[in-house]
Protein backbone atom coordinates (compact mmCIF):
# COMPACT_ATOMS: atom_id res chain seq x y z
CA MET A 1 -0.05 0.11 0.03
CA LEU A 2 2.99 2.25 0.85
CA LEU A 3 4.64 1.72 -2.71
CA PRO A 4 2.40 4.26 -4.59
CA PHE A 5 2.82 6.82 -1.99
CA VAL A 6 6.54 6.62 -1.97
CA TRP A 7 6.62 6.82 -5.81
CA VAL A 8 4.61 9.99 -5.61
CA LEU A 9 6.76 11.46 -3.10
CA PHE A 10 10.01 10.82 -5.01
CA GLY A 11 8.37 11.65 -8.31
CA SER A 12 7.48 15.17 -6.87
CA PHE A 13 11.13 16.01 -6.72
CA LYS A 14 11.83 14.99 -10.36
CA THR A 15 12.05 17.38 -13.38
CA GLN A 16 9.87 17.14 -16.45
CA SER A 17 12.76 15.71 -18.53
CA GLU A 18 13.44 12.96 -16.04
CA PHE A 19 9.82 11.80 -16.52
CA LEU A 20 10.18 11.81 -20.37
CA HIS A 21 13.62 10.12 -20.47
CA SER A 22 13.39 7.66 -17.55
CA PRO A 23 9.72 7.35 -16.77
CA GLY A 24 10.23 3.91 -14.75
CA ALA A 25 13.03 5.33 -12.57
CA TRP A 26 11.99 5.42 -8.77
CA PHE A 27 14.50 7.99 -7.42
CA PRO A 28 15.27 11.45 -8.87
CA GLU A 29 18.77 12.14 -10.31
CA SER A 30 18.90 15.15 -7.79
CA PHE A 31 16.32 16.21 -5.38
CA GLN A 32 14.62 19.45 -6.72
CA ILE A 33 12.03 21.38 -4.88
CA GLN A 34 11.16 23.60 -7.98
CA ASN A 35 7.86 21.86 -8.48
CA TYR A 36 6.69 23.01 -5.06
CA VAL A 37 8.02 26.40 -5.42
CA GLN A 38 6.32 26.59 -8.82
CA LEU A 39 3.04 25.30 -7.39
CA PHE A 40 2.80 27.90 -4.68
CA ALA A 41 4.52 30.84 -6.37
CA GLU A 42 3.42 30.66 -9.82
CA ARG A 43 0.15 28.62 -9.91
CA GLY A 44 -1.61 30.14 -6.72
CA PHE A 45 -2.01 26.92 -5.23
CA GLY A 46 -2.08 28.29 -1.67
CA ASN A 47 -5.29 30.07 -2.34
CA TYR A 48 -6.88 26.59 -3.47
CA MET A 49 -5.67 25.16 -0.27
CA LEU A 50 -7.15 27.68 1.58
CA ASN A 51 -10.57 27.32 0.01
CA SER A 52 -10.43 23.50 0.66
CA ILE A 53 -9.42 24.16 4.34
CA ILE A 54 -12.44 26.60 4.73
CA VAL A 55 -14.78 24.22 2.87
CA SER A 56 -13.69 21.27 4.82
CA ALA A 57 -13.74 22.92 8.20
CA VAL A 58 -17.29 24.20 7.77
CA ALA A 59 -18.39 20.65 6.52
CA VAL A 60 -16.66 19.02 9.57
CA VAL A 61 -18.49 21.27 12.04
CA GLY A 62 -21.86 21.08 10.25
CA ASN A 63 -21.72 17.28 10.17
CA VAL A 64 -20.67 16.80 13.71
CA ILE A 65 -23.44 19.16 15.00
CA PHE A 66 -26.16 18.31 12.93
CA SER A 67 -25.53 14.39 12.69
CA ALA A 68 -25.07 14.27 16.53
CA MET A 69 -28.60 15.95 16.93
CA ALA A 70 -30.28 13.88 14.19
CA GLY A 71 -28.67 10.84 15.62
CA TYR A 72 -29.84 11.56 19.20
CA ALA A 73 -33.34 12.35 17.98
CA LEU A 74 -33.68 9.27 15.96
CA ALA A 75 -32.43 6.99 18.77
CA LYS A 76 -33.69 8.51 21.93
CA LEU A 77 -36.60 10.63 21.30
CA ARG A 78 -40.24 9.66 20.41
CA PHE A 79 -42.03 11.72 17.70
CA ARG A 80 -44.40 11.31 14.89
CA GLY A 81 -42.84 10.33 11.66
CA ARG A 82 -39.69 8.61 13.31
CA GLY A 83 -40.13 5.37 11.73
CA PHE A 84 -40.21 7.09 8.42
CA VAL A 85 -37.14 9.47 8.81
CA PHE A 86 -34.36 6.86 9.24
CA PRO A 87 -35.37 4.59 6.32
CA LEU A 88 -35.30 7.90 4.32
CA VAL A 89 -31.79 8.32 5.58
CA ILE A 90 -30.90 4.92 4.48
CA VAL A 91 -32.53 5.38 0.81
CA SER A 92 -30.55 8.87 0.53
CA MET A 93 -27.37 6.89 1.00
CA ILE A 94 -28.33 4.59 -1.90
CA VAL A 95 -28.82 7.33 -4.22
CA PRO A 96 -25.78 8.12 -6.47
CA TYR A 97 -24.08 11.44 -5.55
CA VAL A 98 -23.93 12.45 -9.33
CA ALA A 99 -27.56 12.03 -9.76
CA LEU A 100 -28.26 15.01 -7.36
CA PHE A 101 -26.18 17.35 -9.42
CA VAL A 102 -28.72 18.82 -11.58
CA PRO A 103 -31.44 19.62 -8.80
CA GLN A 104 -28.43 20.96 -6.57
CA PHE A 105 -27.29 23.41 -9.26
CA ILE A 106 -30.79 24.53 -9.90
CA VAL A 107 -31.13 25.43 -6.18
CA VAL A 108 -27.86 27.00 -6.06
CA VAL A 109 -28.63 29.14 -9.34
CA GLN A 110 -31.89 30.37 -7.64
CA MET A 111 -30.23 31.13 -4.46
CA GLY A 112 -27.56 33.17 -6.40
CA LEU A 113 -24.83 31.12 -4.89
CA VAL A 114 -22.93 30.15 -7.95
CA ASN A 115 -19.13 30.67 -7.81
CA THR A 116 -19.03 30.76 -4.15
CA LEU A 117 -17.92 28.61 -1.38
CA THR A 118 -21.21 28.50 0.15
CA ALA A 119 -22.45 26.59 -2.85
CA ILE A 120 -19.40 24.40 -2.66
CA VAL A 121 -19.95 23.13 1.01
CA MET A 122 -23.75 23.09 0.93
CA PRO A 123 -24.10 19.36 -0.29
CA VAL A 124 -21.46 18.14 2.32
CA LEU A 125 -22.90 20.06 5.21
CA VAL A 126 -25.03 17.03 6.34
CA LEU A 127 -24.17 13.45 5.04
CA PRO A 128 -26.56 10.75 5.31
CA LEU A 129 -23.70 8.39 6.46
CA SER A 130 -22.92 10.84 9.16
CA VAL A 131 -26.39 10.48 10.48
CA PHE A 132 -26.45 6.80 10.31
CA ILE A 133 -23.25 6.55 12.40
CA MET A 134 -24.27 8.86 15.14
CA ARG A 135 -27.75 7.12 15.16
CA GLN A 136 -25.88 3.88 15.65
CA PHE A 137 -23.83 5.19 18.45
CA ALA A 138 -26.78 6.65 20.08
CA HIS A 139 -28.05 3.13 20.61
CA SER A 140 -24.91 2.35 22.73
CA VAL A 141 -25.72 5.11 25.26
CA PRO A 142 -27.65 3.16 28.19
CA PHE A 143 -31.25 3.97 28.32
CA GLU A 144 -31.32 3.54 32.16
CA LEU A 145 -28.57 6.17 32.27
CA MET A 146 -30.78 8.70 30.41
CA GLU A 147 -33.83 7.85 32.55
CA ALA A 148 -31.85 8.45 35.74
CA ALA A 149 -30.69 11.66 34.55
CA ARG A 150 -34.27 12.64 33.54
CA LEU A 151 -35.47 11.77 36.95
CA ASP A 152 -32.82 13.99 38.39
CA GLY A 153 -34.28 16.88 36.45
CA SER A 154 -32.15 17.05 33.47
CA GLY A 155 -33.68 18.37 30.25
CA GLU A 156 -33.03 17.04 26.69
CA VAL A 157 -30.48 19.87 26.10
CA ARG A 158 -28.61 18.83 29.23
CA LEU A 159 -28.84 15.27 28.47
CA PHE A 160 -27.51 15.84 24.84
CA PHE A 161 -24.23 17.78 25.99
CA ARG A 162 -23.50 16.38 29.34
CA ILE A 163 -24.19 12.53 28.57
CA PHE A 164 -24.60 11.91 24.96
CA LEU A 165 -21.80 13.75 23.42
CA PRO A 166 -19.13 12.48 25.97
CA LEU A 167 -20.23 9.04 25.57
CA THR A 168 -20.03 9.14 21.71
CA GLY A 169 -16.54 10.61 21.26
CA PRO A 170 -15.41 7.68 18.84
CA GLY A 171 -18.55 8.29 16.65
CA LEU A 172 -17.89 12.02 16.48
CA ALA A 173 -14.37 11.38 15.57
CA THR A 174 -15.33 9.18 12.86
CA VAL A 175 -17.89 11.74 11.52
CA ALA A 176 -15.16 14.32 11.52
CA ILE A 177 -12.80 12.09 9.51
CA LEU A 178 -15.33 10.93 7.03
CA SER A 179 -16.83 14.47 6.46
CA PHE A 180 -13.37 15.91 6.07
CA LEU A 181 -12.40 13.32 3.56
CA SER A 182 -15.58 13.72 1.55
CA SER A 183 -15.40 17.52 1.46
CA TRP A 184 -11.51 17.43 0.90
CA ASN A 185 -11.53 15.19 -1.83
CA ASN A 186 -14.61 16.39 -3.64
CA PHE A 187 -13.90 17.17 -7.30
CA LEU A 188 -16.78 17.16 -9.55
CA TRP A 189 -19.22 19.38 -7.68
CA PRO A 190 -16.68 22.18 -7.06
CA LEU A 191 -15.71 22.04 -10.83
CA VAL A 192 -19.34 22.62 -11.72
CA VAL A 193 -20.23 25.51 -9.52
CA ALA A 194 -16.67 27.16 -9.07
CA GLN A 195 -16.43 29.39 -12.21
CA SER A 196 -13.16 31.31 -11.29
CA GLN A 197 -9.85 30.34 -9.71
CA ALA A 198 -10.78 32.37 -6.76
CA THR A 199 -13.23 29.77 -5.76
CA TYR A 200 -11.48 26.56 -6.79
CA THR A 201 -10.63 24.01 -4.33
CA ALA A 202 -7.45 22.15 -4.07
CA PRO A 203 -8.50 19.10 -6.32
CA VAL A 204 -9.77 21.37 -8.94
CA GLY A 205 -6.90 23.78 -8.56
CA LEU A 206 -4.47 20.88 -8.98
CA SER A 207 -5.96 19.80 -12.34
CA VAL A 208 -5.80 23.33 -13.69
CA ALA A 209 -2.37 24.08 -12.43
CA SER A 210 -0.80 20.87 -13.96
CA GLN A 211 -2.16 21.73 -17.21
CA ALA A 212 -1.61 25.34 -17.33
CA SER A 213 0.65 25.28 -20.43
CA ASN A 214 -1.51 22.93 -22.15
CA THR A 215 1.01 20.07 -21.42
CA VAL A 216 0.78 17.83 -18.37
CA SER A 217 3.61 18.75 -15.87
CA PHE A 218 4.13 15.35 -13.98
CA GLY A 219 6.37 16.72 -11.41
CA LEU A 220 4.13 19.47 -10.65
CA LEU A 221 1.05 17.15 -10.63
CA LEU A 222 2.67 14.75 -8.06
CA ALA A 223 3.99 17.71 -5.87
CA GLY A 224 0.21 18.89 -5.89
CA ALA A 225 -0.81 15.42 -4.88
CA MET A 226 1.59 15.20 -1.90
CA VAL A 227 0.22 18.68 -0.76
CA VAL A 228 -3.25 17.53 -0.93
CA LEU A 229 -2.52 14.22 0.95
CA LEU A 230 -0.58 15.92 3.81
CA PRO A 231 -3.73 17.12 5.81
CA ILE A 232 -5.35 13.79 5.22
CA LEU A 233 -2.35 11.99 6.77
CA ILE A 234 -2.07 14.38 9.53
CA LEU A 235 -5.75 13.97 10.50
CA PHE A 236 -5.64 10.30 10.36
CA LEU A 237 -2.54 10.11 12.50
CA PHE A 238 -4.05 12.08 15.32
CA LEU A 239 -7.56 10.37 15.10
CA GLN A 240 -6.84 6.89 13.79
CA LYS A 241 -7.69 5.39 17.51
CA TYR A 242 -11.03 6.86 17.43
CA PHE A 243 -11.73 6.25 13.76
CA ILE A 244 -10.87 2.61 14.21
CA GLN A 245 -13.09 2.42 17.47
CA GLY A 246 -15.88 4.21 15.51
CA VAL A 247 -16.04 1.90 12.52
CA ALA A 248 -15.80 -1.25 14.73
CA ALA A 249 -18.74 -0.19 16.99
CA THR A 250 -20.78 1.00 14.06
CA GLY A 251 -20.24 -2.45 12.18
CA LEU A 252 -21.17 -4.28 15.25
CA LYS A 253 -24.59 -2.62 15.81
């Protein structure tokens, strides 16, 4: 699994001529950082990264907050239509993401949000998978504990913040990682709604930057790929324990 990553890492330090004359070579003749310098100094990749960070941060916060509230309501509260809402969430997970592009784009146009970061983040603000994960984790919170807190006079808001959230930490971490990956790696939707380089995210910007001169710059492309991969690796290294716990617990329910 690490071999492709290592090849990309070494390839990001190669020159274009090295790719053309010895494409199968693993190691560069000399380590050059010109691809990284060109990526940020000439192609404006820093702005694309900033846009991706903003979109992903908003998506993570939105998914953690809204999916936690939805999961708590679907698992712990009794309300009319509850038996219909959760199957609807499951069905929405089956619908192909691309099939929603046209209705989503019509909504974005009518709201006047084309070519804005708001339009990019809206479809990933609450993911059905996030709601599903938090609903499954909500079932792991003991019913007796919730009832005891209610008898002590705790309201639903207090139960949510003081009992539910602390006991579902791995689920929240899992939702945060998955929502970050979904928004960070999103390419097609930003490509549709972002109509200027000022609103390009990193995946779209990487596609544009690597072909700015009508020829694919392989070293530049691999350097951009490494930069895009870096936040994902950092996030997973810090949260991998909670992510593994969350996936295992969700799969067992």
